PDB file of C-alpha atoms in Angstrom:
ATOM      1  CA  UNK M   1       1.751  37.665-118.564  1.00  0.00           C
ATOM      2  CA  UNK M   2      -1.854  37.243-119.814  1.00  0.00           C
ATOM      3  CA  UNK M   3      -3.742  37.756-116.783  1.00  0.00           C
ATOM      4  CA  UNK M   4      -6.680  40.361-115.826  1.00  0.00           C
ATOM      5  CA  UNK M   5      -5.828  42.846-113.446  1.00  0.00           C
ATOM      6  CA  UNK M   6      -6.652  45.901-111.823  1.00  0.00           C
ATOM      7  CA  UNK M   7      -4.046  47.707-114.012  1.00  0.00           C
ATOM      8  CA  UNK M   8      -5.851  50.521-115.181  1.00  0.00           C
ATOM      9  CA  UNK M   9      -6.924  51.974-111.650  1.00  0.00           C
ATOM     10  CA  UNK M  10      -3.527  52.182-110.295  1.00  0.00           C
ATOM     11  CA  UNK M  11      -2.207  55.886-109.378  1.00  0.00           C
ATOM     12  CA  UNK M  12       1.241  56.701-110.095  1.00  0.00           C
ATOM     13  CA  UNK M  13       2.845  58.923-107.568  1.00  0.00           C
ATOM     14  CA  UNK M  14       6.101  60.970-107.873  1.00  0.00           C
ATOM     15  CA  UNK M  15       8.430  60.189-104.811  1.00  0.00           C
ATOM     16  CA  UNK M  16      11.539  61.694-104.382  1.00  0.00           C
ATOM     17  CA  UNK M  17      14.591  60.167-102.330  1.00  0.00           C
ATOM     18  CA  UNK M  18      18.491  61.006-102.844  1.00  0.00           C
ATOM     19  CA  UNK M  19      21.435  58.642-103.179  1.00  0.00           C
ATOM     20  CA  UNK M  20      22.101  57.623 -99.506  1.00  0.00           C
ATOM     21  CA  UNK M  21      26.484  57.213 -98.287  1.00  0.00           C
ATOM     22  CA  UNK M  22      27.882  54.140 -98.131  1.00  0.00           C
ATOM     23  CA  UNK M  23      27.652  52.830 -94.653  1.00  0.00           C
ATOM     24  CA  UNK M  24      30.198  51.026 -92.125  1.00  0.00           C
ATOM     25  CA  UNK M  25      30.198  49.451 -88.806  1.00  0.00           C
ATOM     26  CA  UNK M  26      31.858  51.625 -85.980  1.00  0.00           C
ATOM     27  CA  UNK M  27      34.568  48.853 -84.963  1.00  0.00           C
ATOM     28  CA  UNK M  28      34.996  47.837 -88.801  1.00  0.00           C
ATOM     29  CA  UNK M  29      34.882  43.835 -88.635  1.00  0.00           C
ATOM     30  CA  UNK M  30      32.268  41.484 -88.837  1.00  0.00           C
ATOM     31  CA  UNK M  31      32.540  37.494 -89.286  1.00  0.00           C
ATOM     32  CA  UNK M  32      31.771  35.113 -91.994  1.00  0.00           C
ATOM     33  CA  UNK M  33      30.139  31.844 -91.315  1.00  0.00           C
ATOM     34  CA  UNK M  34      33.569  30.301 -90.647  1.00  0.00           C
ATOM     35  CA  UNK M  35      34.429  32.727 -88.442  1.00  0.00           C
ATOM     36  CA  UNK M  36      37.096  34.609 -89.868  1.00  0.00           C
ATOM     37  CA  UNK M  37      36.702  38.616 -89.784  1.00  0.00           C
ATOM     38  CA  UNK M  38      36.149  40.792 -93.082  1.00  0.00           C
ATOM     39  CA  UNK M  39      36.037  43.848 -94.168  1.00  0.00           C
ATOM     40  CA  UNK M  40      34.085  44.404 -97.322  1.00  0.00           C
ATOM     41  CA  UNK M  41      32.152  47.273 -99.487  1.00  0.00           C
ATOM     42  CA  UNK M  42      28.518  46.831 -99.471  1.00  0.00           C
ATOM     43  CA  UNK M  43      25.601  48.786 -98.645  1.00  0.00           C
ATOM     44  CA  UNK M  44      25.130  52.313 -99.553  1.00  0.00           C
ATOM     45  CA  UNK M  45      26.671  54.937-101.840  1.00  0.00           C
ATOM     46  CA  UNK M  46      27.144  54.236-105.904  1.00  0.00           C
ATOM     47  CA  UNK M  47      28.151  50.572-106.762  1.00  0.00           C
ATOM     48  CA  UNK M  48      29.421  49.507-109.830  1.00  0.00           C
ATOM     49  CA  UNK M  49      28.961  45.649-109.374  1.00  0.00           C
ATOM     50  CA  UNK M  50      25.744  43.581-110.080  1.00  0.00           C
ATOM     51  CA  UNK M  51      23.711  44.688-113.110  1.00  0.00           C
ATOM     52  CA  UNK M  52      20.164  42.668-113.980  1.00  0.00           C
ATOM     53  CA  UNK M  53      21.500  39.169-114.992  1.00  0.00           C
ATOM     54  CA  UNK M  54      24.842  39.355-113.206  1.00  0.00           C
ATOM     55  CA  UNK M  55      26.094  36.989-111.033  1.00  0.00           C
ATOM     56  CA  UNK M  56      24.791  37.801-107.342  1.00  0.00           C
ATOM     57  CA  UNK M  57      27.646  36.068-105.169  1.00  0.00           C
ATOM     58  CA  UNK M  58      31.569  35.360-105.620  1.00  0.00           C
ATOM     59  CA  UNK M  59      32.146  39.304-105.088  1.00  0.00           C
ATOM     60  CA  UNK M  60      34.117  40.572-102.167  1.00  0.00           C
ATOM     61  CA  UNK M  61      31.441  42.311-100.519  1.00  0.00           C
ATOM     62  CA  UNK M  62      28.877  42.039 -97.728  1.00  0.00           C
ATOM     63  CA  UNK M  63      24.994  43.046 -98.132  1.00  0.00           C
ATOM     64  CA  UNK M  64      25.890  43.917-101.966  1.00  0.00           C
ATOM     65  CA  UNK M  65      23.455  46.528-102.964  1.00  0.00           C
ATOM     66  CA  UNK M  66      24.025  46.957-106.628  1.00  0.00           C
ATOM     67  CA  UNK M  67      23.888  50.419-108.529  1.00  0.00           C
ATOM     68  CA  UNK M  68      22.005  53.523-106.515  1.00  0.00           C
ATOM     69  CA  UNK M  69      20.928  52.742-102.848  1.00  0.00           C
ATOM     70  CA  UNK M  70      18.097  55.515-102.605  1.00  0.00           C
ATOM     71  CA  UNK M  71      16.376  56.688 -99.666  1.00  0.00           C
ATOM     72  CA  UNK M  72      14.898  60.085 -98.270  1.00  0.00           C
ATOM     73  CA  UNK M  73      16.374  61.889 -95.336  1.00  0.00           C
ATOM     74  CA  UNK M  74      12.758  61.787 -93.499  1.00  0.00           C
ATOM     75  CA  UNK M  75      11.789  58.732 -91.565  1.00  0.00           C
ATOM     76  CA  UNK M  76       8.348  58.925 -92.826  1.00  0.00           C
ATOM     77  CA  UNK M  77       9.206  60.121 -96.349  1.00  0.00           C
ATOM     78  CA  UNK M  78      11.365  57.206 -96.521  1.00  0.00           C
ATOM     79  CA  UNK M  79       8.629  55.127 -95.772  1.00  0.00           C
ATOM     80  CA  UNK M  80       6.630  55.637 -98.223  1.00  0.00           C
ATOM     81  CA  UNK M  81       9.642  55.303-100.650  1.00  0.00           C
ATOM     82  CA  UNK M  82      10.165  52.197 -99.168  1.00  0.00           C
ATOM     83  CA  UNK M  83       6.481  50.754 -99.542  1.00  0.00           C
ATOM     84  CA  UNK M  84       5.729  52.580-102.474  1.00  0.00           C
ATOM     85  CA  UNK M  85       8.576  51.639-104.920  1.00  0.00           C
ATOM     86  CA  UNK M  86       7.607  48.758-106.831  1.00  0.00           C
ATOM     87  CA  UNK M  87      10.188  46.453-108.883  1.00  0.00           C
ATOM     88  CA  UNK M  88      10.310  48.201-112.692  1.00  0.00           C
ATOM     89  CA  UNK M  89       9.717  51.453-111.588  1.00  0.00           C
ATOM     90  CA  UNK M  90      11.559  54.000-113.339  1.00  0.00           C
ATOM     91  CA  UNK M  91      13.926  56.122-111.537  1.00  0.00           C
ATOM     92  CA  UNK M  92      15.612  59.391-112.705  1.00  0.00           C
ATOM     93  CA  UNK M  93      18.424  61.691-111.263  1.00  0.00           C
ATOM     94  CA  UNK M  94      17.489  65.365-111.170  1.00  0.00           C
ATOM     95  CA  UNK M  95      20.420  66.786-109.769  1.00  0.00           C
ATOM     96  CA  UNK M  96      24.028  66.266-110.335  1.00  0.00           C
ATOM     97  CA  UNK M  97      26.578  65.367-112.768  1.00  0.00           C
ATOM     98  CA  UNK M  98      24.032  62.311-114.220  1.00  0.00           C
ATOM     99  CA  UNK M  99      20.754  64.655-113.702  1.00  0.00           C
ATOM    100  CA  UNK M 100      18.152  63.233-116.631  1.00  0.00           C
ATOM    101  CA  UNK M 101      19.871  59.822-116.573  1.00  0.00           C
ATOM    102  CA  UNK M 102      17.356  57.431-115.760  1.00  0.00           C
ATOM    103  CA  UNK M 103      16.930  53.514-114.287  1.00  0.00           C
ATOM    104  CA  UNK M 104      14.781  51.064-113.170  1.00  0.00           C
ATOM    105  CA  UNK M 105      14.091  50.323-109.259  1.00  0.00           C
ATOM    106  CA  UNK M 106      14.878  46.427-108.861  1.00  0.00           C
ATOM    107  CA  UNK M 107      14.044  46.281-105.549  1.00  0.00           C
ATOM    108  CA  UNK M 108      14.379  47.233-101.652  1.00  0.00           C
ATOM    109  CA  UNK M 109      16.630  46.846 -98.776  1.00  0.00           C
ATOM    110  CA  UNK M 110      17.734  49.058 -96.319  1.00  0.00           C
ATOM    111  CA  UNK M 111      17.578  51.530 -99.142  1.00  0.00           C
ATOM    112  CA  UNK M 112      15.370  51.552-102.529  1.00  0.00           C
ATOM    113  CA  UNK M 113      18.133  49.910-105.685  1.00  0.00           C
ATOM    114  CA  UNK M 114      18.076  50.938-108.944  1.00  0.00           C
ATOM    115  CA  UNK M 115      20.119  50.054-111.662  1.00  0.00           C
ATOM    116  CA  UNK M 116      21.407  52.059-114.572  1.00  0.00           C
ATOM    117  CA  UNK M 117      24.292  52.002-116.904  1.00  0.00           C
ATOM    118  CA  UNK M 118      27.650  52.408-116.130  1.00  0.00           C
ATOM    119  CA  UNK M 119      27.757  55.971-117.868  1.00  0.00           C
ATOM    120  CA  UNK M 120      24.830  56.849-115.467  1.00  0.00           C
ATOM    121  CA  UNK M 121      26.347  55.635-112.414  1.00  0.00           C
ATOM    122  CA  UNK M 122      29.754  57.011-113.006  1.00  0.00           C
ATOM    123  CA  UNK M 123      28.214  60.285-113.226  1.00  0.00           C
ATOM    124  CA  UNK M 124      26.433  59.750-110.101  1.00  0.00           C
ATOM    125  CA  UNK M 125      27.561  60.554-106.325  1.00  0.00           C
ATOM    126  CA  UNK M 126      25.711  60.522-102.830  1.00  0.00           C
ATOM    127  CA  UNK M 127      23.143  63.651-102.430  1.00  0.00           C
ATOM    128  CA  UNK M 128      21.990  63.817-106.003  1.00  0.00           C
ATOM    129  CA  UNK M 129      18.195  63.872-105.764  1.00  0.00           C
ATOM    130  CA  UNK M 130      16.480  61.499-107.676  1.00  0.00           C
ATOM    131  CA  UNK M 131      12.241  61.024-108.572  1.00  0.00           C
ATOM    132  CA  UNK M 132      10.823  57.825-108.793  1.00  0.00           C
ATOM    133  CA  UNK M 133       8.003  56.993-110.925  1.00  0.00           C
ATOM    134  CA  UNK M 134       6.291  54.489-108.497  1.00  0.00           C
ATOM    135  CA  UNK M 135       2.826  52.313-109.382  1.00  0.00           C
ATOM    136  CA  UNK M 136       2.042  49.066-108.589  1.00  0.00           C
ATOM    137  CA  UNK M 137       0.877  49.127-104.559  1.00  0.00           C
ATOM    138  CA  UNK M 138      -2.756  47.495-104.968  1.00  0.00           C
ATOM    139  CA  UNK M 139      -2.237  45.656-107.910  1.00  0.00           C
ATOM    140  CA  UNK M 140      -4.281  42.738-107.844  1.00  0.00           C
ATOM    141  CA  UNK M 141      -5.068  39.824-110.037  1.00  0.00           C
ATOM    142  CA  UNK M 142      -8.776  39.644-111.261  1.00  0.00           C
ATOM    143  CA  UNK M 143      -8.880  35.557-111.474  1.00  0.00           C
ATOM    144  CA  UNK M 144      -6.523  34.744-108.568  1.00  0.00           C
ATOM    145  CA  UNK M 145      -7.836  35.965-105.457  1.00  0.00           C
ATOM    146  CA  UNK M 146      -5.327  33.671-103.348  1.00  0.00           C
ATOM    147  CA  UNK M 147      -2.539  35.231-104.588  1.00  0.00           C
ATOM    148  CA  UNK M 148      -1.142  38.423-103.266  1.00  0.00           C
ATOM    149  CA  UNK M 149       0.921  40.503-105.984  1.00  0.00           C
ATOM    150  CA  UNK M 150       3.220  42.598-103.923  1.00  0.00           C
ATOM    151  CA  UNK M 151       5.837  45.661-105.216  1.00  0.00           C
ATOM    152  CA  UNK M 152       5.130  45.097-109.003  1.00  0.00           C
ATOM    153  CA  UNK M 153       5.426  47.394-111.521  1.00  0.00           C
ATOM    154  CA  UNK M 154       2.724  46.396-113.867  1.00  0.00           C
ATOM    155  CA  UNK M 155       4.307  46.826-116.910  1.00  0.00           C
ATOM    156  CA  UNK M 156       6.412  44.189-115.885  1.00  0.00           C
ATOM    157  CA  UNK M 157       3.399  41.786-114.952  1.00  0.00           C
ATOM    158  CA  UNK M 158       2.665  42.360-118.535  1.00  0.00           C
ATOM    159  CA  UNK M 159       5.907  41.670-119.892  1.00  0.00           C
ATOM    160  CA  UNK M 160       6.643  38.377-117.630  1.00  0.00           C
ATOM    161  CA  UNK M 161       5.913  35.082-119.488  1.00  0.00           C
ATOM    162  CA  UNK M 162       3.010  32.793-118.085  1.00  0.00           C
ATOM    163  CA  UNK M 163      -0.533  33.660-116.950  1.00  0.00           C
ATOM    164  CA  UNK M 164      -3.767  32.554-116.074  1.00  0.00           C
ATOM    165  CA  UNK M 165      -3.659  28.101-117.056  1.00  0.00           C
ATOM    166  CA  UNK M 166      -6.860  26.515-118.483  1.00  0.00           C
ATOM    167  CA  UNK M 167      -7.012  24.711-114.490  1.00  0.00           C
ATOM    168  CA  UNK M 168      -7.002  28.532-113.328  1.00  0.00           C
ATOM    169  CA  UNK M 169      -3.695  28.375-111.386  1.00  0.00           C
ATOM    170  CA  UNK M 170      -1.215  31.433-112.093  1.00  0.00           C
ATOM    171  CA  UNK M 171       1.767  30.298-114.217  1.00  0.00           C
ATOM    172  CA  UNK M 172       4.607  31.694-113.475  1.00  0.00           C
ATOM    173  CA  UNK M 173       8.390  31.132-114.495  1.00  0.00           C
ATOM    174  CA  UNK M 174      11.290  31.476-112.292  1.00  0.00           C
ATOM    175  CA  UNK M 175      14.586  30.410-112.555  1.00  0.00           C
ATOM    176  CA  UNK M 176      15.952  29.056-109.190  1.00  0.00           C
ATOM    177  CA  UNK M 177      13.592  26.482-106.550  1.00  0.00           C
ATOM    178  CA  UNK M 178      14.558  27.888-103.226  1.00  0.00           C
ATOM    179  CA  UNK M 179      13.967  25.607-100.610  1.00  0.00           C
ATOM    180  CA  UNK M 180      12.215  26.306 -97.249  1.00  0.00           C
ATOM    181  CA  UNK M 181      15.386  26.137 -95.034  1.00  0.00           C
ATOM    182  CA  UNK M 182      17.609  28.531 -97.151  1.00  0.00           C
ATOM    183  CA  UNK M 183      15.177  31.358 -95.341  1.00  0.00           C
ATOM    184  CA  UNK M 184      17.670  33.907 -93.152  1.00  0.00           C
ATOM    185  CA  UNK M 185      17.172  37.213 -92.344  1.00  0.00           C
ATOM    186  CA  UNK M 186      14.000  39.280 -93.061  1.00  0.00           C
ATOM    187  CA  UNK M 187      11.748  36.673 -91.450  1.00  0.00           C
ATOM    188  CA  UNK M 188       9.016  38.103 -89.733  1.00  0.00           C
ATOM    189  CA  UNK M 189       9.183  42.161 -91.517  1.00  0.00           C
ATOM    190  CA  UNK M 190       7.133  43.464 -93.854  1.00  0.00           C
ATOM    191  CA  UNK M 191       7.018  42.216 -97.391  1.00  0.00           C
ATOM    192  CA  UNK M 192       7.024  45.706 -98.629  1.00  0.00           C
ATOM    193  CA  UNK M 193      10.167  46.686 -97.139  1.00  0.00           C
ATOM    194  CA  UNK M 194      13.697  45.463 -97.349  1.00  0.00           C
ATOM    195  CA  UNK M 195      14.210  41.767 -98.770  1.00  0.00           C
ATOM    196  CA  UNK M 196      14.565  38.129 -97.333  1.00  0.00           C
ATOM    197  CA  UNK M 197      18.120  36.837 -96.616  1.00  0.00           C
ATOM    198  CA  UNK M 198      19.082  33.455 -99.031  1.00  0.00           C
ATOM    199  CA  UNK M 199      21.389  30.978 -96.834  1.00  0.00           C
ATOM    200  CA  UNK M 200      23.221  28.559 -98.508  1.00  0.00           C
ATOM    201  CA  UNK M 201      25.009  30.833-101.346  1.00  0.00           C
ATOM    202  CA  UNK M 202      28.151  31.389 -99.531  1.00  0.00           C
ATOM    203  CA  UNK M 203      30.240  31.167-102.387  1.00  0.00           C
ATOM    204  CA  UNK M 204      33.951  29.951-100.913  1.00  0.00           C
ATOM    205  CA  UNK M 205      32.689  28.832 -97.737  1.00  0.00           C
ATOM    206  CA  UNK M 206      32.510  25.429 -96.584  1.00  0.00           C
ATOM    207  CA  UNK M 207      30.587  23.068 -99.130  1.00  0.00           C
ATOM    208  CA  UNK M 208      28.601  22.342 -95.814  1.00  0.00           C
ATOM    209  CA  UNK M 209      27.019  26.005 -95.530  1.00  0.00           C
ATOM    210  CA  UNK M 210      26.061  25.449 -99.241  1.00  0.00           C
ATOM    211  CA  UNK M 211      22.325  25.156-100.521  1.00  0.00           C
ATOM    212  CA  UNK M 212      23.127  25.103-104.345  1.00  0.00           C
ATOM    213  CA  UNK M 213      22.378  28.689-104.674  1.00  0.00           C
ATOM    214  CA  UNK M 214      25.795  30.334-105.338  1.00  0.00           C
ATOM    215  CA  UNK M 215      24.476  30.520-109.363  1.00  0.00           C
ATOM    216  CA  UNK M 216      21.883  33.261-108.281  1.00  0.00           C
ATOM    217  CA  UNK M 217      21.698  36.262-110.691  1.00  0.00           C
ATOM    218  CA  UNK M 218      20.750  39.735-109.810  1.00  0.00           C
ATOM    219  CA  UNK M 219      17.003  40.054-110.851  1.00  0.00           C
ATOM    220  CA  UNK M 220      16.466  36.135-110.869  1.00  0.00           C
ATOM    221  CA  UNK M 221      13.021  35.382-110.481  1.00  0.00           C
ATOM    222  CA  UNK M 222      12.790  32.526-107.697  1.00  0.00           C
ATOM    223  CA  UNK M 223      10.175  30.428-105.934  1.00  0.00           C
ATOM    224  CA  UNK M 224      10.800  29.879-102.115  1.00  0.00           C
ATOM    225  CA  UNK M 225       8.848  27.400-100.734  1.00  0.00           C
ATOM    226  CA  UNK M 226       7.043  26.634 -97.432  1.00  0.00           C
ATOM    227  CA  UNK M 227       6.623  30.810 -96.975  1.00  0.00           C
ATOM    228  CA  UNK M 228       3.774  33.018 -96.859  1.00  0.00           C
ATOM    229  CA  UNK M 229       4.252  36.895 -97.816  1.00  0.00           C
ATOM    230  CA  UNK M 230       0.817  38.320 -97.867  1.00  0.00           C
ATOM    231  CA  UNK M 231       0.742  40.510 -94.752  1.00  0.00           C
ATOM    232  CA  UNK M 232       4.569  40.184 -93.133  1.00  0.00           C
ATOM    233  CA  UNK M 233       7.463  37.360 -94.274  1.00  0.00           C
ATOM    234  CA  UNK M 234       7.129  33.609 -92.501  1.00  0.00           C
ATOM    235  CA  UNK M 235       7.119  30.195 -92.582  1.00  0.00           C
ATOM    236  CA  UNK M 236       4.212  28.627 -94.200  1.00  0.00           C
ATOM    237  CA  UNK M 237       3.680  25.043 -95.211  1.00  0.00           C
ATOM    238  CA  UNK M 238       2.040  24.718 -98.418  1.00  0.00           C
ATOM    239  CA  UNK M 239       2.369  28.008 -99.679  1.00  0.00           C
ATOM    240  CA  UNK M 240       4.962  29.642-101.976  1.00  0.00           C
ATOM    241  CA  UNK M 241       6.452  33.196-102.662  1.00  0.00           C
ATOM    242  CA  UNK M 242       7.530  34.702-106.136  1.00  0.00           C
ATOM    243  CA  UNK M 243      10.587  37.279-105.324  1.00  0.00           C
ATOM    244  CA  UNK M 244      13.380  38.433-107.356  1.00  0.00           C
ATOM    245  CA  UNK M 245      17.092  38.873-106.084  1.00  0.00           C
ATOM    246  CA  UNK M 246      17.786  42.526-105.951  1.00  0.00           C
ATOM    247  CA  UNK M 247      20.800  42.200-103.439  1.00  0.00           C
ATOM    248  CA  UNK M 248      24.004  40.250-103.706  1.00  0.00           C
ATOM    249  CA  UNK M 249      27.075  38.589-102.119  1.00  0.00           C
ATOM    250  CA  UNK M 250      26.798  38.624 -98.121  1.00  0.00           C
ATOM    251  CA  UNK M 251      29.638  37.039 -96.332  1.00  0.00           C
ATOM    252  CA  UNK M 252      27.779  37.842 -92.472  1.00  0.00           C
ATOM    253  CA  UNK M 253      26.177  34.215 -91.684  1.00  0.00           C
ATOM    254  CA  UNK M 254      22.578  34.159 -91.673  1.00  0.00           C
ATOM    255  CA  UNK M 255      22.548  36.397 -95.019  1.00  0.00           C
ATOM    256  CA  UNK M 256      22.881  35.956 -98.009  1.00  0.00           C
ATOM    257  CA  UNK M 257      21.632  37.289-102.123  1.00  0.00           C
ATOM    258  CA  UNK M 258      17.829  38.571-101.030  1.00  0.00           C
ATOM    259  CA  UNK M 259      14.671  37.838-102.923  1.00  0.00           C
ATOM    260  CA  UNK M 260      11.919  41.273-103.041  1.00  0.00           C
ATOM    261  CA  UNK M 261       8.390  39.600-102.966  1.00  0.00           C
ATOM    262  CA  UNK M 262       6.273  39.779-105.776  1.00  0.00           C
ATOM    263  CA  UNK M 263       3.661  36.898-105.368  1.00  0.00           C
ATOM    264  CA  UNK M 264       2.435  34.648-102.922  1.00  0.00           C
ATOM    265  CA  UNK M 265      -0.211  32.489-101.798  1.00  0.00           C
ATOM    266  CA  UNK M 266      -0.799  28.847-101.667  1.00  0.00           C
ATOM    267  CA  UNK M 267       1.141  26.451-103.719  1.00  0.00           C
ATOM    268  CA  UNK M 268      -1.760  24.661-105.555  1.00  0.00           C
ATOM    269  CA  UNK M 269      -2.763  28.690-107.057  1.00  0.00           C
ATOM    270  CA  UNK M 270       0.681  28.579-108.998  1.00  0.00           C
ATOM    271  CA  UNK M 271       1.655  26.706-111.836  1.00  0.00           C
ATOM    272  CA  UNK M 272       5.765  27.142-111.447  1.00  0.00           C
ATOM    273  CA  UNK M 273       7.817  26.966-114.535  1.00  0.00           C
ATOM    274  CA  UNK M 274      11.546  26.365-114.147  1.00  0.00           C
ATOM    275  CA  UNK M 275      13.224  28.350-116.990  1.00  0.00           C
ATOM    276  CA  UNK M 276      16.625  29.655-116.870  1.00  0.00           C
ATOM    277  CA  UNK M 277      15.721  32.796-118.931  1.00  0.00           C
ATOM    278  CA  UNK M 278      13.550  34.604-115.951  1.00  0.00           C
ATOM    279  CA  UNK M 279      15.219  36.924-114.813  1.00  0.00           C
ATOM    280  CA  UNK M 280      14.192  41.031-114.698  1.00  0.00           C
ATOM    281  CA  UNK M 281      16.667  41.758-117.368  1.00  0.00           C
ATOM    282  CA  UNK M 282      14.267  40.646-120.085  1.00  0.00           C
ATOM    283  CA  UNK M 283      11.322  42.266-118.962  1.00  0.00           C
ATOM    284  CA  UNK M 284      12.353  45.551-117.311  1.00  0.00           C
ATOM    285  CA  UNK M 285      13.588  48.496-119.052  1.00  0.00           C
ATOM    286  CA  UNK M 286      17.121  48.153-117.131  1.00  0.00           C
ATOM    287  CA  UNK M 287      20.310  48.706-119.412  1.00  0.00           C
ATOM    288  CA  UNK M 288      21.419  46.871-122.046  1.00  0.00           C
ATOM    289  CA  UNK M 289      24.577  44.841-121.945  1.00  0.00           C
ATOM    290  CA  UNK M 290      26.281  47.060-124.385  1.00  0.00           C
ATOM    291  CA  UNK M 291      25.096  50.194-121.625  1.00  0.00           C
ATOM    292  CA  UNK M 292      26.901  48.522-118.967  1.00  0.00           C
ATOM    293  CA  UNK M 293      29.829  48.405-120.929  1.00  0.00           C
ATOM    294  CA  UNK M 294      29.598  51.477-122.094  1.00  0.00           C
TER     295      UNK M 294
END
């Protein structure tokens, strides 16, 4: 992206977390948005579903988190994990069976996600200690005081297509237009921790439930409307956030593939681009296809 930023006066700070279990509700069921009960893989643990530019919904899961969920045993360690990760960071095991394989954060939820190849993840298993790499808190863009760049590694600013138009506004490209009422859970937290619940992608549901969203991708960059990110997640008329998917399928109603926010600020600042080629895969240094099927 050709824009001026504050780049060079960013401090990069080692964090360390471990690969957290997979987690489960006590009485095992939950319902989907038709009311019938599941019981479904999700959060937590070592998944081996939903590499960068793979579909986001149509798996049987709830709250998909895809490849390492990552967090650190101490409530305020994990914190700063949490805040501090940014989308691109790079993220290497340094203990176990995959100790010196390495990935790229794509995101937050209840736990910081990180993808890596298949060979990485294989070799992977809950407790191995991992470092992350993480820059990009206080990034900020030079000619776009408005906007509000939030968990971005800026390597990938650099690498994203768009920048700064000859009218000033930011352009950016994303490939999905959320609109305002596809908004679920999140609303209300802090846009540097966890993600923002996508109704309407409830793929074998009810066409009714449906918002046109059940073609997300993980790492799809998207614009949701009518919300404001800068300091917490809400409604907003007239403004706009930049995220990008880093979770997946949900069946729970309410939920649904979540967005991490990466820009936001009135609509009239951005220039939006509608290309189906945004997504992280192209600009992050995530696996390539032929890792995954390695």
């Amino acid at each position: 992206m050709k824009v001026e930023s504050n780049a060079a006066r960013l401090v990069t700070q080692l964090l360390a977390g471990e690969v957290w279990p997979a987690t489960a509700d006590r009485h095992a069921y939950r319902v989907d948005g038709d009311g019938s009960p599941f019981l479904l893989p999700g959060m937590g643990g070592v998944t081996l579903a939903g590499h960068l530019g793979e579909p986001a919904t149509g798996w049987a899961s709830d709250h998909l988190e895809p490849g390492l969920s990552v967090r650190h045993a101490d409530p305020a360690a994990n914190f700063a994990l949490q805040y501090l990760t940014c989308v691109g960071n790079e993220v290497t095991l340094v203990s176990g069976a995959s100790a010196g394989g390495s990935g790229v954060a794509i995101g937050q939820h209840a736990y910081v996600l990180v993808d890596a190849a298949d060979a990485v993840l294989e070799g992977a298993t809950v407790g191995d200690q991992v470092t992350v790499r993480a820059r990009g808190q206080g990034l900020a863009l030079a000619a776009h005081p408005q906007i509000r760049v939030k968990n971005l590694d800026p390597r990938v600013l650099e690498a994203l297509p768009g920048g700064t138009t000859a009218d000033g506004r930011l352009e950016v490209h994303v490939a999905v237009d959320v609109p305002a009422d596809a908004a679920g859970a999140g609303g209300g937290m802090s846009s540097e921790y966890a993600n923002t619940d996508l109704m309407g992608a409830y793929a074998g549901l009810d066409e009714t439930l449906s918002l046109g969203l059940e073609g997300l991708r993980i790492g799809d960059l998207v614009v949701m409307r009518d919300t404001d990110h800068s300091w917490g997640r809400g409604h907003r008329p007239g403004w706009v956030t930049i995220g990008t998917i880093s979770t997946g399928q949900c069946a729970l109603f309410g939920h649904g593939p979540g967005p991490t926010s990466l820009f936001s600020g009135p609509a009239e600042a951005f220039h939006v681009v509608l290309d189906p080629d945004a997504n992280l895969a192209a600009y992050v240094g995530g696996p390539t296809q032929e890792e995954v099927a390695a």
